[in-house]
JSON list of C-alpha atoms and ligand atoms in Angstrom, two decimals:
[
{"chain": "A", "resi": 1, "resn": "MET", "atom": "CA", "xyz": [46.86, -51.98, 55.76]},
{"chain": "A", "resi": 2, "resn": "SER", "atom": "CA", "xyz": [44.83, -52.03, 51.56]},
{"chain": "A", "resi": 3, "resn": "PRO", "atom": "CA", "xyz": [45.24, -49.13, 49.72]},
{"chain": "A", "resi": 4, "resn": "ASP", "atom": "CA", "xyz": [41.25, -49.03, 50.10]},
{"chain": "A", "resi": 5, "resn": "GLN", "atom": "CA", "xyz": [41.47, -48.61, 53.24]},
{"chain": "A", "resi": 6, "resn": "ALA", "atom": "CA", "xyz": [43.86, -45.96, 53.32]},
{"chain": "A", "resi": 7, "resn": "HIS", "atom": "CA", "xyz": [41.34, -43.56, 51.61]},
{"chain": "A", "resi": 8, "resn": "ASP", "atom": "CA", "xyz": [38.25, -44.57, 53.60]},
{"chain": "A", "resi": 9, "resn": "PRO", "atom": "CA", "xyz": [37.49, -41.61, 54.78]},
{"chain": "A", "resi": 10, "resn": "LEU", "atom": "CA", "xyz": [36.13, -42.36, 57.74]},
{"chain": "A", "resi": 11, "resn": "GLN", "atom": "CA", "xyz": [39.68, -43.64, 58.79]},
{"chain": "A", "resi": 12, "resn": "PRO", "atom": "CA", "xyz": [41.56, -40.72, 58.29]},
{"chain": "A", "resi": 13, "resn": "HIS", "atom": "CA", "xyz": [45.37, -41.18, 58.98]},
{"chain": "A", "resi": 14, "resn": "SER", "atom": "CA", "xyz": [47.74, -38.22, 60.48]},
{"chain": "A", "resi": 15, "resn": "HIS", "atom": "CA", "xyz": [48.32, -35.81, 57.70]},
{"chain": "A", "resi": 16, "resn": "ASP", "atom": "CA", "xyz": [49.20, -32.82, 56.32]},
{"chain": "A", "resi": 17, "resn": "PRO", "atom": "CA", "xyz": [45.06, -30.68, 56.57]},
{"chain": "A", "resi": 18, "resn": "ASN", "atom": "CA", "xyz": [44.32, -28.84, 54.08]},
{"chain": "A", "resi": 19, "resn": "PRO", "atom": "CA", "xyz": [43.59, -25.30, 53.55]},
{"chain": "A", "resi": 20, "resn": "ASP", "atom": "CA", "xyz": [41.41, -24.90, 50.85]},
{"chain": "A", "resi": 21, "resn": "PRO", "atom": "CA", "xyz": [37.84, -25.18, 50.83]},
{"chain": "A", "resi": 22, "resn": "PRO", "atom": "CA", "xyz": [36.35, -27.74, 48.06]},
{"chain": "A", "resi": 23, "resn": "GLY", "atom": "CA", "xyz": [34.78, -25.10, 46.28]},
{"chain": "A", "resi": 24, "resn": "ASP", "atom": "CA", "xyz": [32.35, -22.47, 47.64]},
{"chain": "A", "resi": 25, "resn": "ASP", "atom": "CA", "xyz": [28.84, -24.40, 48.49]},
{"chain": "A", "resi": 26, "resn": "ALA", "atom": "CA", "xyz": [28.56, -24.86, 52.04]},
{"chain": "A", "resi": 27, "resn": "SER", "atom": "CA", "xyz": [24.98, -26.80, 52.59]},
{"chain": "A", "resi": 28, "resn": "PHE", "atom": "CA", "xyz": [25.07, -30.91, 52.71]},
{"chain": "A", "resi": 29, "resn": "VAL", "atom": "CA", "xyz": [23.02, -34.14, 52.26]},
{"chain": "A", "resi": 30, "resn": "LEU", "atom": "CA", "xyz": [21.85, -35.53, 55.16]},
{"chain": "A", "resi": 31, "resn": "THR", "atom": "CA", "xyz": [20.72, -39.32, 54.50]},
{"chain": "A", "resi": 32, "resn": "THR", "atom": "CA", "xyz": [18.82, -41.20, 57.28]},
{"chain": "A", "resi": 33, "resn": "PRO", "atom": "CA", "xyz": [19.10, -45.20, 57.66]},
{"chain": "A", "resi": 34, "resn": "ALA", "atom": "CA", "xyz": [16.19, -45.47, 55.18]},
{"chain": "A", "resi": 35, "resn": "GLY", "atom": "CA", "xyz": [17.37, -43.93, 52.49]},
{"chain": "A", "resi": 36, "resn": "GLU", "atom": "CA", "xyz": [15.83, -40.21, 52.53]},
{"chain": "A", "resi": 37, "resn": "GLN", "atom": "CA", "xyz": [18.02, -37.14, 51.72]},
{"chain": "A", "resi": 38, "resn": "ARG", "atom": "CA", "xyz": [17.23, -33.76, 52.90]},
{"chain": "A", "resi": 39, "resn": "ARG", "atom": "CA", "xyz": [19.43, -30.59, 51.84]},
{"chain": "A", "resi": 40, "resn": "LEU", "atom": "CA", "xyz": [20.61, -28.56, 54.64]},
{"chain": "A", "resi": 41, "resn": "THR", "atom": "CA", "xyz": [22.71, -24.92, 54.26]},
{"chain": "A", "resi": 42, "resn": "PRO", "atom": "CA", "xyz": [24.16, -23.12, 57.43]},
{"chain": "A", "resi": 43, "resn": "HIS", "atom": "CA", "xyz": [20.70, -20.45, 57.22]},
{"chain": "A", "resi": 44, "resn": "ASP", "atom": "CA", "xyz": [18.78, -24.21, 58.48]},
{"chain": "A", "resi": 45, "resn": "LEU", "atom": "CA", "xyz": [21.42, -24.70, 61.33]},
{"chain": "A", "resi": 46, "resn": "ASP", "atom": "CA", "xyz": [20.27, -21.13, 62.33]},
{"chain": "A", "resi": 47, "resn": "ARG", "atom": "CA", "xyz": [16.38, -22.17, 62.93]},
{"chain": "A", "resi": 48, "resn": "LEU", "atom": "CA", "xyz": [17.79, -24.44, 65.13]},
{"chain": "A", "resi": 49, "resn": "PRO", "atom": "CA", "xyz": [18.61, -24.10, 68.82]},
{"chain": "A", "resi": 50, "resn": "GLN", "atom": "CA", "xyz": [22.15, -22.76, 69.15]},
{"chain": "A", "resi": 51, "resn": "LEU", "atom": "CA", "xyz": [24.73, -23.76, 71.41]},
{"chain": "A", "resi": 52, "resn": "SER", "atom": "CA", "xyz": [28.34, -22.03, 72.35]},
{"chain": "A", "resi": 53, "resn": "LEU", "atom": "CA", "xyz": [31.37, -23.98, 72.96]},
{"chain": "A", "resi": 54, "resn": "GLU", "atom": "CA", "xyz": [33.76, -22.36, 74.97]},
{"chain": "A", "resi": 55, "resn": "ASN", "atom": "CA", "xyz": [37.14, -23.30, 74.92]},
{"chain": "A", "resi": 56, "resn": "CYS", "atom": "CA", "xyz": [37.87, -25.17, 71.65]},
{"chain": "A", "resi": 57, "resn": "THR", "atom": "CA", "xyz": [41.17, -26.55, 70.69]},
{"chain": "A", "resi": 58, "resn": "ILE", "atom": "CA", "xyz": [42.46, -27.21, 67.09]},
{"chain": "A", "resi": 59, "resn": "VAL", "atom": "CA", "xyz": [45.25, -29.40, 67.45]},
{"chain": "A", "resi": 60, "resn": "SER", "atom": "CA", "xyz": [46.88, -28.55, 64.00]},
{"chain": "A", "resi": 61, "resn": "THR", "atom": "CA", "xyz": [49.08, -31.97, 63.43]},
{"chain": "A", "resi": 62, "resn": "GLY", "atom": "CA", "xyz": [52.57, -30.36, 62.33]},
{"chain": "A", "resi": 63, "resn": "HIS", "atom": "CA", "xyz": [51.97, -26.63, 63.63]},
{"chain": "A", "resi": 64, "resn": "GLY", "atom": "CA", "xyz": [50.75, -26.86, 66.63]},
{"chain": "A", "resi": 65, "resn": "ALA", "atom": "CA", "xyz": [47.42, -25.87, 68.13]},
{"chain": "A", "resi": 66, "resn": "SER", "atom": "CA", "xyz": [45.10, -23.13, 66.85]},
{"chain": "A", "resi": 67, "resn": "GLY", "atom": "CA", "xyz": [42.72, -21.75, 69.82]},
{"chain": "A", "resi": 68, "resn": "PRO", "atom": "CA", "xyz": [41.38, -21.08, 72.10]},
{"chain": "A", "resi": 69, "resn": "PHE", "atom": "CA", "xyz": [38.58, -20.26, 69.61]},
{"chain": "A", "resi": 70, "resn": "THR", "atom": "CA", "xyz": [34.17, -20.33, 70.87]},
{"chain": "A", "resi": 71, "resn": "PHE", "atom": "CA", "xyz": [32.81, -22.19, 68.37]},
{"chain": "A", "resi": 72, "resn": "SER", "atom": "CA", "xyz": [28.84, -22.19, 68.24]},
{"chain": "A", "resi": 73, "resn": "GLY", "atom": "CA", "xyz": [26.31, -24.21, 66.73]},
{"chain": "A", "resi": 74, "resn": "VAL", "atom": "CA", "xyz": [23.94, -26.37, 66.67]},
{"chain": "A", "resi": 75, "resn": "LEU", "atom": "CA", "xyz": [23.83, -29.99, 68.46]},
{"chain": "A", "resi": 76, "resn": "LEU", "atom": "CA", "xyz": [24.24, -32.45, 66.17]},
{"chain": "A", "resi": 77, "resn": "ARG", "atom": "CA", "xyz": [21.91, -34.94, 68.27]},
{"chain": "A", "resi": 78, "resn": "ALA", "atom": "CA", "xyz": [19.76, -32.14, 68.37]},
{"chain": "A", "resi": 79, "resn": "LEU", "atom": "CA", "xyz": [19.47, -32.03, 64.16]},
{"chain": "A", "resi": 80, "resn": "ILE", "atom": "CA", "xyz": [19.72, -35.73, 63.48]},
{"chain": "A", "resi": 81, "resn": "GLU", "atom": "CA", "xyz": [16.95, -35.53, 66.07]},
{"chain": "A", "resi": 82, "resn": "SER", "atom": "CA", "xyz": [15.12, -32.74, 63.67]},
{"chain": "A", "resi": 83, "resn": "VAL", "atom": "CA", "xyz": [15.23, -35.06, 60.52]},
{"chain": "A", "resi": 84, "resn": "VAL", "atom": "CA", "xyz": [15.37, -39.23, 61.34]},
{"chain": "A", "resi": 85, "resn": "GLN", "atom": "CA", "xyz": [12.65, -40.43, 62.70]},
{"chain": "A", "resi": 86, "resn": "GLU", "atom": "CA", "xyz": [13.70, -44.14, 62.55]},
{"chain": "A", "resi": 87, "resn": "GLU", "atom": "CA", "xyz": [16.07, -45.91, 65.15]},
{"chain": "A", "resi": 88, "resn": "TRP", "atom": "CA", "xyz": [19.73, -44.95, 64.36]},
{"chain": "A", "resi": 89, "resn": "THR", "atom": "CA", "xyz": [22.75, -45.85, 66.16]},
{"chain": "A", "resi": 90, "resn": "GLU", "atom": "CA", "xyz": [25.62, -43.65, 64.36]},
{"chain": "A", "resi": 91, "resn": "ALA", "atom": "CA", "xyz": [26.37, -40.83, 61.78]},
{"chain": "A", "resi": 92, "resn": "GLU", "atom": "CA", "xyz": [29.39, -40.55, 59.09]},
{"chain": "A", "resi": 93, "resn": "ILE", "atom": "CA", "xyz": [30.36, -37.16, 58.77]},
{"chain": "A", "resi": 94, "resn": "ILE", "atom": "CA", "xyz": [31.98, -36.63, 55.27]},
{"chain": "A", "resi": 95, "resn": "SER", "atom": "CA", "xyz": [33.75, -33.35, 53.80]},
{"chain": "A", "resi": 96, "resn": "GLY", "atom": "CA", "xyz": [34.15, -32.83, 50.28]},
{"chain": "A", "resi": 97, "resn": "ASP", "atom": "CA", "xyz": [37.35, -32.95, 50.48]},
{"chain": "A", "resi": 98, "resn": "GLY", "atom": "CA", "xyz": [37.19, -36.80, 51.56]},
{"chain": "A", "resi": 99, "resn": "PHE", "atom": "CA", "xyz": [37.66, -36.58, 54.51]},
{"chain": "A", "resi": 100, "resn": "GLY", "atom": "CA", "xyz": [36.04, -37.42, 57.48]},
{"chain": "A", "resi": 101, "resn": "THR", "atom": "CA", "xyz": [34.94, -39.34, 61.40]},
{"chain": "A", "resi": 102, "resn": "ARG", "atom": "CA", "xyz": [32.31, -41.80, 62.78]},
{"chain": "A", "resi": 103, "resn": "LEU", "atom": "CA", "xyz": [30.00, -40.58, 65.91]},
{"chain": "A", "resi": 104, "resn": "SER", "atom": "CA", "xyz": [27.87, -43.23, 67.85]},
{"chain": "A", "resi": 105, "resn": "ARG", "atom": "CA", "xyz": [24.86, -42.28, 69.44]},
{"chain": "A", "resi": 106, "resn": "ASP", "atom": "CA", "xyz": [26.29, -42.91, 72.22]},
{"chain": "A", "resi": 107, "resn": "GLU", "atom": "CA", "xyz": [29.00, -39.94, 72.36]},
{"chain": "A", "resi": 108, "resn": "LEU", "atom": "CA", "xyz": [26.05, -37.93, 70.69]},
{"chain": "A", "resi": 109, "resn": "GLU", "atom": "CA", "xyz": [23.68, -38.55, 73.45]},
{"chain": "A", "resi": 110, "resn": "ASP", "atom": "CA", "xyz": [26.97, -37.59, 76.43]},
{"chain": "A", "resi": 111, "resn": "SER", "atom": "CA", "xyz": [25.21, -35.17, 78.81]},
{"chain": "A", "resi": 112, "resn": "ASP", "atom": "CA", "xyz": [28.87, -34.21, 79.79]},
{"chain": "A", "resi": 113, "resn": "LEU", "atom": "CA", "xyz": [29.44, -30.58, 78.80]},
{"chain": "A", "resi": 114, "resn": "ASP", "atom": "CA", "xyz": [32.49, -30.81, 77.29]},
{"chain": "A", "resi": 115, "resn": "GLY", "atom": "CA", "xyz": [31.13, -33.96, 75.39]},
{"chain": "A", "resi": 116, "resn": "GLN", "atom": "CA", "xyz": [28.76, -32.09, 73.21]},
{"chain": "A", "resi": 117, "resn": "ILE", "atom": "CA", "xyz": [29.40, -32.58, 69.74]},
{"chain": "A", "resi": 118, "resn": "ILE", "atom": "CA", "xyz": [28.02, -29.74, 67.47]},
{"chain": "A", "resi": 119, "resn": "LEU", "atom": "CA", "xyz": [28.08, -28.30, 64.28]},
{"chain": "A", "resi": 120, "resn": "ALA", "atom": "CA", "xyz": [29.62, -24.78, 63.93]},
{"chain": "A", "resi": 121, "resn": "THR", "atom": "CA", "xyz": [28.34, -22.16, 62.14]},
{"chain": "A", "resi": 122, "resn": "ARG", "atom": "CA", "xyz": [30.04, -19.17, 63.92]},
{"chain": "A", "resi": 123, "resn": "ILE", "atom": "CA", "xyz": [33.68, -18.63, 65.52]},
{"chain": "A", "resi": 124, "resn": "ASP", "atom": "CA", "xyz": [34.14, -16.64, 68.11]},
{"chain": "A", "resi": 125, "resn": "ARG", "atom": "CA", "xyz": [30.41, -15.27, 67.71]},
{"chain": "A", "resi": 126, "resn": "ARG", "atom": "CA", "xyz": [31.45, -14.37, 64.14]},
{"chain": "A", "resi": 127, "resn": "PRO", "atom": "CA", "xyz": [29.92, -16.20, 61.05]},
{"chain": "A", "resi": 128, "resn": "LEU", "atom": "CA", "xyz": [32.81, -18.86, 59.80]},
{"chain": "A", "resi": 129, "resn": "THR", "atom": "CA", "xyz": [34.29, -18.29, 56.31]},
{"chain": "A", "resi": 130, "resn": "ARG", "atom": "CA", "xyz": [33.84, -21.40, 53.96]},
{"chain": "A", "resi": 131, "resn": "GLN", "atom": "CA", "xyz": [37.87, -21.15, 54.45]},
{"chain": "A", "resi": 132, "resn": "GLN", "atom": "CA", "xyz": [37.48, -21.96, 57.89]},
{"chain": "A", "resi": 133, "resn": "GLY", "atom": "CA", "xyz": [35.20, -24.71, 57.07]},
{"chain": "A", "resi": 134, "resn": "LEU", "atom": "CA", "xyz": [31.77, -23.96, 57.30]},
{"chain": "A", "resi": 135, "resn": "VAL", "atom": "CA", "xyz": [30.57, -25.93, 58.10]},
{"chain": "A", "resi": 136, "resn": "ARG", "atom": "CA", "xyz": [32.42, -27.55, 60.58]},
{"chain": "A", "resi": 137, "resn": "LEU", "atom": "CA", "xyz": [31.82, -30.39, 63.50]},
{"chain": "A", "resi": 138, "resn": "ILE", "atom": "CA", "xyz": [33.37, -29.94, 66.88]},
{"chain": "A", "resi": 139, "resn": "VAL", "atom": "CA", "xyz": [34.03, -32.53, 68.98]},
{"chain": "A", "resi": 140, "resn": "PRO", "atom": "CA", "xyz": [35.81, -30.47, 72.30]},
{"chain": "A", "resi": 141, "resn": "THR", "atom": "CA", "xyz": [36.49, -33.58, 73.59]},
{"chain": "A", "resi": 142, "resn": "GLU", "atom": "CA", "xyz": [38.63, -34.81, 70.78]},
{"chain": "A", "resi": 143, "resn": "ARG", "atom": "CA", "xyz": [42.36, -32.68, 71.11]},
{"chain": "A", "resi": 144, "resn": "ASP", "atom": "CA", "xyz": [45.19, -35.12, 70.24]},
{"chain": "A", "resi": 145, "resn": "ASP", "atom": "CA", "xyz": [45.16, -34.42, 66.23]},
{"chain": "A", "resi": 146, "resn": "ALA", "atom": "CA", "xyz": [42.45, -32.81, 64.92]},
{"chain": "A", "resi": 147, "resn": "LEU", "atom": "CA", "xyz": [40.90, -35.81, 63.12]},
{"chain": "A", "resi": 148, "resn": "ARG", "atom": "CA", "xyz": [37.45, -35.25, 63.75]},
{"chain": "A", "resi": 149, "resn": "GLN", "atom": "CA", "xyz": [37.62, -31.67, 63.33]},
{"chain": "A", "resi": 150, "resn": "VAL", "atom": "CA", "xyz": [36.38, -32.43, 60.11]},
{"chain": "A", "resi": 151, "resn": "LYS", "atom": "CA", "xyz": [35.47, -28.70, 57.96]},
{"chain": "A", "resi": 152, "resn": "TRP", "atom": "CA", "xyz": [33.27, -28.12, 55.22]},
{"chain": "A", "resi": 153, "resn": "ILE", "atom": "CA", "xyz": [31.27, -31.02, 56.01]},
{"chain": "A", "resi": 154, "resn": "ALA", "atom": "CA", "xyz": [29.32, -32.27, 52.54]},
{"chain": "A", "resi": 155, "resn": "GLN", "atom": "CA", "xyz": [27.45, -36.06, 54.00]},
{"chain": "A", "resi": 156, "resn": "ILE", "atom": "CA", "xyz": [25.95, -37.02, 57.00]},
{"chain": "A", "resi": 157, "resn": "ASN", "atom": "CA", "xyz": [25.07, -40.49, 56.77]},
{"chain": "A", "resi": 158, "resn": "ILE", "atom": "CA", "xyz": [22.78, -41.40, 59.75]},
{"chain": "A", "resi": 159, "resn": "ARG", "atom": "CA", "xyz": [22.75, -45.35, 59.74]},
{"chain": "A", "resi": 160, "resn": "ASN", "atom": "CA", "xyz": [21.27, -48.13, 62.06]},
{"chain": "A", "resi": 161, "resn": "ARG", "atom": "CA", "xyz": [23.99, -50.67, 62.51]},
{"chain": "A", "resi": 162, "resn": "LEU", "atom": "CA", "xyz": [21.03, -52.52, 64.34]},
{"chain": "A", "resi": 163, "resn": "SER", "atom": "CA", "xyz": [19.38, -53.64, 61.13]},
{"chain": "A", "resi": 164, "resn": "GLY", "atom": "CA", "xyz": [22.21, -55.21, 59.96]},
{"chain": "B", "resi": 201, "resn": "MTE", "atom": "N1", "xyz": [37.47, -31.45, 55.60]},
{"chain": "B", "resi": 201, "resn": "MTE", "atom": "C1", "xyz": [38.56, -31.32, 55.92]},
{"chain": "B", "resi": 201, "resn": "MTE", "atom": "N2", "xyz": [39.06, -31.14, 57.18]},
{"chain": "B", "resi": 201, "resn": "MTE", "atom": "C2", "xyz": [39.65, -31.48, 58.08]},
{"chain": "B", "resi": 201, "resn": "MTE", "atom": "C3", "xyz": [40.75, -31.41, 57.43]},
{"chain": "B", "resi": 201, "resn": "MTE", "atom": "C4", "xyz": [40.85, -31.42, 55.83]},
{"chain": "B", "resi": 201, "resn": "MTE", "atom": "O1", "xyz": [41.74, -32.64, 55.52]},
{"chain": "B", "resi": 201, "resn": "MTE", "atom": "N3", "xyz": [39.74, -31.36, 56.19]},
{"chain": "B", "resi": 201, "resn": "MTE", "atom": "N4", "xyz": [42.63, -32.08, 58.98]},
{"chain": "B", "resi": 201, "resn": "MTE", "atom": "C5", "xyz": [41.92, -31.65, 60.12]},
{"chain": "B", "resi": 201, "resn": "MTE", "atom": "C6", "xyz": [42.99, -31.78, 60.17]},
{"chain": "B", "resi": 201, "resn": "MTE", "atom": "S1", "xyz": [44.42, -33.13, 60.27]},
{"chain": "B", "resi": 201, "resn": "MTE", "atom": "C7", "xyz": [43.91, -30.43, 61.02]},
{"chain": "B", "resi": 201, "resn": "MTE", "atom": "S2", "xyz": [45.08, -30.97, 61.88]},
{"chain": "B", "resi": 201, "resn": "MTE", "atom": "C8", "xyz": [42.51, -29.19, 61.16]},
{"chain": "B", "resi": 201, "resn": "MTE", "atom": "C9", "xyz": [43.26, -28.39, 61.10]},
{"chain": "B", "resi": 201, "resn": "MTE", "atom": "O2", "xyz": [42.00, -27.51, 61.21]},
{"chain": "B", "resi": 201, "resn": "MTE", "atom": "P1", "xyz": [43.09, -25.84, 60.91]},
{"chain": "B", "resi": 201, "resn": "MTE", "atom": "O3", "xyz": [43.12, -26.00, 59.19]},
{"chain": "B", "resi": 201, "resn": "MTE", "atom": "O4", "xyz": [41.33, -25.37, 61.05]},
{"chain": "B", "resi": 201, "resn": "MTE", "atom": "O5", "xyz": [44.01, -25.17, 61.66]},
{"chain": "B", "resi": 201, "resn": "MTE", "atom": "O6", "xyz": [41.61, -29.84, 60.29]},
{"chain": "B", "resi": 201, "resn": "MTE", "atom": "C10", "xyz": [40.74, -31.13, 60.50]},
{"chain": "B", "resi": 201, "resn": "MTE", "atom": "N5", "xyz": [39.86, -30.99, 59.38]},
{"chain": "B", "resi": 202, "resn": "MO", "atom": "MO1", "xyz": [45.82, -32.66, 62.09]}
]
């Protein structure tokens, strides 16, 4: 692996999870395939339909699992559909501390309840604190090492791979 790949936030390797948020600002920027940018806050997410996912476990490399928690927030797919008009194939989710993951549109449109992927603003029915990850991606089916449970989302980049 080259040094570049080692630092790619979308190819995270197992590592000690960062306990400290990268600043207080919980807003993030969504970029559409056309390059338009929109800054969104947790308050903006509260205005979309809310969903709760029970029985979510954060499997924490090195120090076991935490949970189960009930995370609540908005479907990532619904947020994307509310902002993006054009064709898209994937979403990159990148945190303020340089962590991240990539989700295909197929994963985001999976209607299996356990596979629903949300941007969480609440944990166990209370507001997520910044320390707890506000705004946090929850991928319920990922129960290996929490590499997709991205805390402190700073950027969401929507891409269309088909347009080359
Ligand atoms: N932004 C960000 N999110 C992250 C991480 C991180 O370092 N930064 N670590 C991941 C890993 S490896 C783990 S095990 C969990 C830990 O989650 P917790 O701090 O809620 O226990 O967060 C995941 N999400
Ligand atoms: Mo982890």
